[in-house]
Structure formats: structure tokens, C-alpha cells
PDB file of C-alpha atoms in Angstrom:
ATOM      1  CA  UNK A 165    -109.762 114.207  -2.281  1.00 83.00           C
ATOM      2  CA  UNK A 166    -108.376 114.408  -5.929  1.00 79.00           C
ATOM      3  CA  UNK A 167    -110.241 111.250  -6.917  1.00 74.00           C
ATOM      4  CA  UNK A 168    -113.649 112.299  -5.365  1.00 83.00           C
ATOM      5  CA  UNK A 169    -113.470 115.659  -6.943  1.00 82.00           C
ATOM      6  CA  UNK A 170    -112.052 114.211 -10.202  1.00 75.00           C
ATOM      7  CA  UNK A 171    -114.464 116.570 -12.483  1.00 79.00           C
ATOM      8  CA  UNK A 172    -112.854 119.696 -10.903  1.00 85.00           C
ATOM      9  CA  UNK A 173    -109.515 118.946  -9.101  1.00 86.00           C
ATOM     10  CA  UNK A 174    -109.018 122.435  -7.939  1.00 92.00           C
ATOM     11  CA  UNK A 175    -109.757 122.623  -4.061  1.00 94.00           C
ATOM     12  CA  UNK A 176    -111.049 125.864  -2.624  1.00 95.00           C
ATOM     13  CA  UNK A 177    -108.952 127.741  -0.081  1.00 95.00           C
ATOM     14  CA  UNK A 178    -111.071 126.341   2.685  1.00 96.00           C
ATOM     15  CA  UNK A 179    -110.699 122.806   1.413  1.00 95.00           C
ATOM     16  CA  UNK A 180    -106.992 123.367   1.216  1.00 95.00           C
ATOM     17  CA  UNK A 181    -106.884 124.493   4.912  1.00 95.00           C
ATOM     18  CA  UNK A 182    -108.873 121.478   6.086  1.00 95.00           C
ATOM     19  CA  UNK A 183    -106.613 119.260   4.067  1.00 94.00           C
ATOM     20  CA  UNK A 184    -103.465 120.810   5.563  1.00 95.00           C
ATOM     21  CA  UNK A 185    -104.864 120.469   9.156  1.00 95.00           C
ATOM     22  CA  UNK A 186    -105.696 116.776   8.590  1.00 93.00           C
ATOM     23  CA  UNK A 187    -102.259 116.017   7.015  1.00 92.00           C
ATOM     24  CA  UNK A 188    -100.137 118.250   9.067  1.00 92.00           C
ATOM     25  CA  UNK A 189     -98.859 119.922   6.122  1.00 94.00           C
ATOM     26  CA  UNK A 190     -98.729 123.664   5.439  1.00 96.00           C
ATOM     27  CA  UNK A 191    -101.128 125.502   3.231  1.00 95.00           C
ATOM     28  CA  UNK A 192     -98.304 126.013   0.658  1.00 96.00           C
ATOM     29  CA  UNK A 193     -97.443 122.426   0.863  1.00 95.00           C
ATOM     30  CA  UNK A 194    -101.100 121.346   0.126  1.00 94.00           C
ATOM     31  CA  UNK A 195    -101.371 123.886  -2.889  1.00 94.00           C
ATOM     32  CA  UNK A 196     -98.122 122.663  -4.230  1.00 93.00           C
ATOM     33  CA  UNK A 197     -99.092 119.002  -3.899  1.00 91.00           C
ATOM     34  CA  UNK A 198    -102.218 119.551  -5.950  1.00 91.00           C
ATOM     35  CA  UNK A 199    -100.422 121.644  -8.531  1.00 91.00           C
ATOM     36  CA  UNK A 200     -97.677 118.797  -8.946  1.00 88.00           C
ATOM     37  CA  UNK A 201    -100.269 116.097  -9.099  1.00 84.00           C
ATOM     38  CA  UNK A 202    -102.252 117.654 -11.867  1.00 84.00           C
ATOM     39  CA  UNK A 203     -99.225 118.532 -13.640  1.00 82.00           C
ATOM     40  CA  UNK A 204     -98.021 114.716 -13.490  1.00 78.00           C
ATOM     41  CA  UNK A 205    -101.380 113.687 -14.642  1.00 75.00           C
ATOM     42  CA  UNK A 206    -101.303 116.172 -17.481  1.00 75.00           C
ATOM     43  CA  UNK A 207     -97.834 115.474 -18.689  1.00 71.00           C
ATOM     44  CA  UNK A 208     -97.846 111.552 -18.147  1.00 70.00           C
ATOM     45  CA  UNK A 209    -101.151 110.836 -19.650  1.00 65.00           C
ATOM     46  CA  UNK A 210    -101.027 112.888 -22.929  1.00 70.00           C
ATOM     47  CA  UNK A 211    -104.470 112.415 -24.318  1.00 71.00           C
ATOM     48  CA  UNK A 212    -106.316 115.826 -23.874  1.00 69.00           C
ATOM     49  CA  UNK A 213    -109.786 114.247 -24.243  1.00 76.00           C
ATOM     50  CA  UNK A 214    -109.487 112.013 -21.090  1.00 76.00           C
ATOM     51  CA  UNK A 215    -111.445 112.885 -17.767  1.00 79.00           C
ATOM     52  CA  UNK A 216    -109.185 113.489 -14.712  1.00 75.00           C
ATOM     53  CA  UNK A 217    -110.568 110.152 -13.410  1.00 77.00           C
ATOM     54  CA  UNK A 218    -109.120 108.222 -16.196  1.00 80.00           C
ATOM     55  CA  UNK A 219    -105.834 109.979 -15.996  1.00 76.00           C
ATOM     56  CA  UNK A 220    -105.641 109.058 -12.432  1.00 77.00           C
ATOM     57  CA  UNK A 221    -106.306 105.342 -13.127  1.00 78.00           C
ATOM     58  CA  UNK A 222    -103.823 105.375 -16.090  1.00 78.00           C
ATOM     59  CA  UNK A 223    -101.144 107.282 -14.187  1.00 75.00           C
ATOM     60  CA  UNK A 224    -101.318 104.603 -11.135  1.00 75.00           C
ATOM     61  CA  UNK A 225    -101.307 101.812 -13.582  1.00 76.00           C
ATOM     62  CA  UNK A 226     -98.067 102.713 -15.260  1.00 72.00           C
ATOM     63  CA  UNK A 227     -96.048 104.540 -12.485  1.00 70.00           C
ATOM     64  CA  UNK A 228     -92.847 102.915 -11.582  1.00 65.00           C
ATOM     65  CA  UNK A 229     -90.121 102.925  -8.920  1.00 67.00           C
ATOM     66  CA  UNK A 230     -90.357 105.261  -6.073  1.00 59.00           C
ATOM     67  CA  UNK A 231     -92.804 107.641  -7.935  1.00 65.00           C
ATOM     68  CA  UNK A 232     -95.861 108.645  -5.887  1.00 68.00           C
ATOM     69  CA  UNK A 233     -99.124 106.958  -6.724  1.00 67.00           C
ATOM     70  CA  UNK A 234    -102.051 109.260  -6.529  1.00 66.00           C
ATOM     71  CA  UNK A 235    -104.609 107.926  -4.045  1.00 61.00           C
ATOM     72  CA  UNK A 236    -107.851 106.672  -4.875  1.00 47.00           C
TER      73      UNK A 236
END
């Protein structure tokens, strides 16, 4: 979802509910996941002029260890 909506990575409440049902997570867990993913992308890739799509690709390229990769 994040990569498909890379131009606006903020799901609506309805989209979050559907994602929660499909992933067996709560609405709060889904909301927190998106907030954390956006924060990781913003803090890891410190080039403010990059699009979200490029941030995701760069983040996944350099993530190490047990860090969660963002799905494409």
C-alpha cells in the first residue's frame, strides 16, 4: 500500500480499516505502522527534495540487520 500510494502515504480511515482486517491487526496498530514507516523514511533518508518512492527504495537498499524493510 505504501509504495502504491507513494505520492500521498496517508491512508484514509476506511483504507486503514480494510488494511487492519486483511492483516489481522487493530486499527491503532495499522495507524502506528504508517506513522513509524513515514518517520523512518523521513529520518533515514535526509534529503527533503526526494519523493516518497525514492525514499522507500533508498531505505530498503541501506537497511541492515533485523530492521524492517518497507514492502514494495
